[in-house]
């Protein structure tokens, strides 16, 4: 299993743990990333983290992942509900991807019920808070193993 797992987080997720803990939990993105780093070390796979508030930067990162990435874990944040560009990038690189949301987007406002990303990923995990990233990482390992 030589290839790496790329974990992409979208806009405002750099503020995780600082505001709205009742919705998004109290862990910071750095804490989530350290937990994934530990999992990756145990599984002997490489992991890379990328967070951006800019749609085009996320598209660029997905395009560049083609060379060395076995699976993408992505929380596109607000771009989930708006971005045809991120959907098209994921579809075009053909790297298997897992979509993660901290909150249960289907139990929230109507505009969060639709994901442009869901149709082009292997699966979606929503509503388990930071633990969703751990679940997604296990899914990524399984995808890369097969
Ligand atoms: O539940 C999720 O993970 C979301 O992707 C989070 C997005 C939201 O737009 C999606 O509908 C669901 C929002 C991320 C905002 O992150 C914050 C972090 C700390 C404080 C405030 C916002």
PDB file of C-alpha atoms in Angstrom, residues 56-123:
ATOM      1  CA  UNK A  56      -9.927  27.107  -6.742  1.00  0.00           C
ATOM      2  CA  UNK A  57      -7.140  26.051  -4.372  1.00  0.00           C
ATOM      3  CA  UNK A  58      -9.117  22.926  -3.485  1.00  0.00           C
ATOM      4  CA  UNK A  59      -9.643  22.177  -7.195  1.00  0.00           C
ATOM      5  CA  UNK A  60      -5.878  22.632  -7.811  1.00  0.00           C
ATOM      6  CA  UNK A  61      -5.030  20.315  -4.895  1.00  0.00           C
ATOM      7  CA  UNK A  62      -7.375  17.583  -6.179  1.00  0.00           C
ATOM      8  CA  UNK A  63      -5.882  17.831  -9.693  1.00  0.00           C
ATOM      9  CA  UNK A  64      -2.319  17.573  -8.333  1.00  0.00           C
ATOM     10  CA  UNK A  65      -3.222  14.529  -6.213  1.00  0.00           C
ATOM     11  CA  UNK A  66      -3.417  12.357  -9.328  1.00  0.00           C
ATOM     12  CA  UNK A  67       0.232  11.291  -9.135  1.00  0.00           C
ATOM     13  CA  UNK A  68       0.540   9.850  -5.650  1.00  0.00           C
ATOM     14  CA  UNK A  69      -2.800   9.650  -3.822  1.00  0.00           C
ATOM     15  CA  UNK A  70      -4.686   6.423  -3.179  1.00  0.00           C
ATOM     16  CA  UNK A  71      -7.710   7.984  -1.506  1.00  0.00           C
ATOM     17  CA  UNK A  72      -9.028  11.468  -0.745  1.00  0.00           C
ATOM     18  CA  UNK A  73     -10.973  12.246   2.425  1.00  0.00           C
ATOM     19  CA  UNK A  74     -12.828  15.511   1.927  1.00  0.00           C
ATOM     20  CA  UNK A  75     -14.994  17.761   4.043  1.00  0.00           C
ATOM     21  CA  UNK A  76     -15.846  20.442   1.482  1.00  0.00           C
ATOM     22  CA  UNK A  77     -17.722  22.426   4.184  1.00  0.00           C
ATOM     23  CA  UNK A  78     -19.996  25.056   2.592  1.00  0.00           C
ATOM     24  CA  UNK A  79     -18.706  24.130  -0.897  1.00  0.00           C
ATOM     25  CA  UNK A  80     -20.558  20.811  -0.444  1.00  0.00           C
ATOM     26  CA  UNK A  81     -23.761  22.638  -1.268  1.00  0.00           C
ATOM     27  CA  UNK A  82     -22.481  24.920  -4.026  1.00  0.00           C
ATOM     28  CA  UNK A  83     -19.459  23.593  -5.876  1.00  0.00           C
ATOM     29  CA  UNK A  84     -19.803  21.957  -9.266  1.00  0.00           C
ATOM     30  CA  UNK A  85     -16.064  22.736  -9.694  1.00  0.00           C
ATOM     31  CA  UNK A  86     -14.988  20.518  -6.780  1.00  0.00           C
ATOM     32  CA  UNK A  87     -17.381  17.786  -7.913  1.00  0.00           C
ATOM     33  CA  UNK A  88     -15.964  17.901 -11.455  1.00  0.00           C
ATOM     34  CA  UNK A  89     -12.375  17.839 -10.150  1.00  0.00           C
ATOM     35  CA  UNK A  90     -13.082  14.749  -8.024  1.00  0.00           C
ATOM     36  CA  UNK A  91     -14.850  13.040 -10.907  1.00  0.00           C
ATOM     37  CA  UNK A  92     -12.057  13.816 -13.367  1.00  0.00           C
ATOM     38  CA  UNK A  93      -9.097  12.574 -11.291  1.00  0.00           C
ATOM     39  CA  UNK A  94     -10.831   9.253 -10.608  1.00  0.00           C
ATOM     40  CA  UNK A  95      -9.187   8.926  -7.184  1.00  0.00           C
ATOM     41  CA  UNK A  96     -11.602   7.213  -4.777  1.00  0.00           C
ATOM     42  CA  UNK A  97     -12.890   9.690  -2.214  1.00  0.00           C
ATOM     43  CA  UNK A  98     -14.807   9.681   1.057  1.00  0.00           C
ATOM     44  CA  UNK A  99     -16.968  12.697   1.987  1.00  0.00           C
ATOM     45  CA  UNK A 100     -17.086  13.657   5.672  1.00  0.00           C
ATOM     46  CA  UNK A 101     -19.304  16.049   7.603  1.00  0.00           C
ATOM     47  CA  UNK A 102     -19.050  16.698  11.294  1.00  0.00           C
ATOM     48  CA  UNK A 103     -22.752  17.488  11.569  1.00  0.00           C
ATOM     49  CA  UNK A 104     -25.709  15.535  10.227  1.00  0.00           C
ATOM     50  CA  UNK A 105     -26.372  17.771   7.224  1.00  0.00           C
ATOM     51  CA  UNK A 106     -29.755  16.042   6.671  1.00  0.00           C
ATOM     52  CA  UNK A 107     -31.033  17.156  10.076  1.00  0.00           C
ATOM     53  CA  UNK A 108     -30.200  20.801   9.471  1.00  0.00           C
ATOM     54  CA  UNK A 109     -31.423  23.581   7.149  1.00  0.00           C
ATOM     55  CA  UNK A 110     -32.862  22.487   3.794  1.00  0.00           C
ATOM     56  CA  UNK A 111     -29.992  24.056   1.830  1.00  0.00           C
ATOM     57  CA  UNK A 112     -27.566  21.641   3.536  1.00  0.00           C
ATOM     58  CA  UNK A 113     -29.526  18.550   2.452  1.00  0.00           C
ATOM     59  CA  UNK A 114     -28.069  18.545  -1.041  1.00  0.00           C
ATOM     60  CA  UNK A 115     -24.433  17.646  -1.668  1.00  0.00           C
ATOM     61  CA  UNK A 116     -22.936  18.232  -5.114  1.00  0.00           C
ATOM     62  CA  UNK A 117     -20.106  15.947  -3.999  1.00  0.00           C
ATOM     63  CA  UNK A 118     -22.044  12.863  -2.856  1.00  0.00           C
ATOM     64  CA  UNK A 119     -22.577  11.387  -6.328  1.00  0.00           C
ATOM     65  CA  UNK A 120     -18.844  11.279  -7.146  1.00  0.00           C
ATOM     66  CA  UNK A 121     -17.492   9.785  -3.893  1.00  0.00           C
ATOM     67  CA  UNK A 122     -17.452   6.185  -2.692  1.00  0.00           C
ATOM     68  CA  UNK A 123     -19.455   7.098   0.377  1.00  0.00           C
TER      69      UNK A 123
END
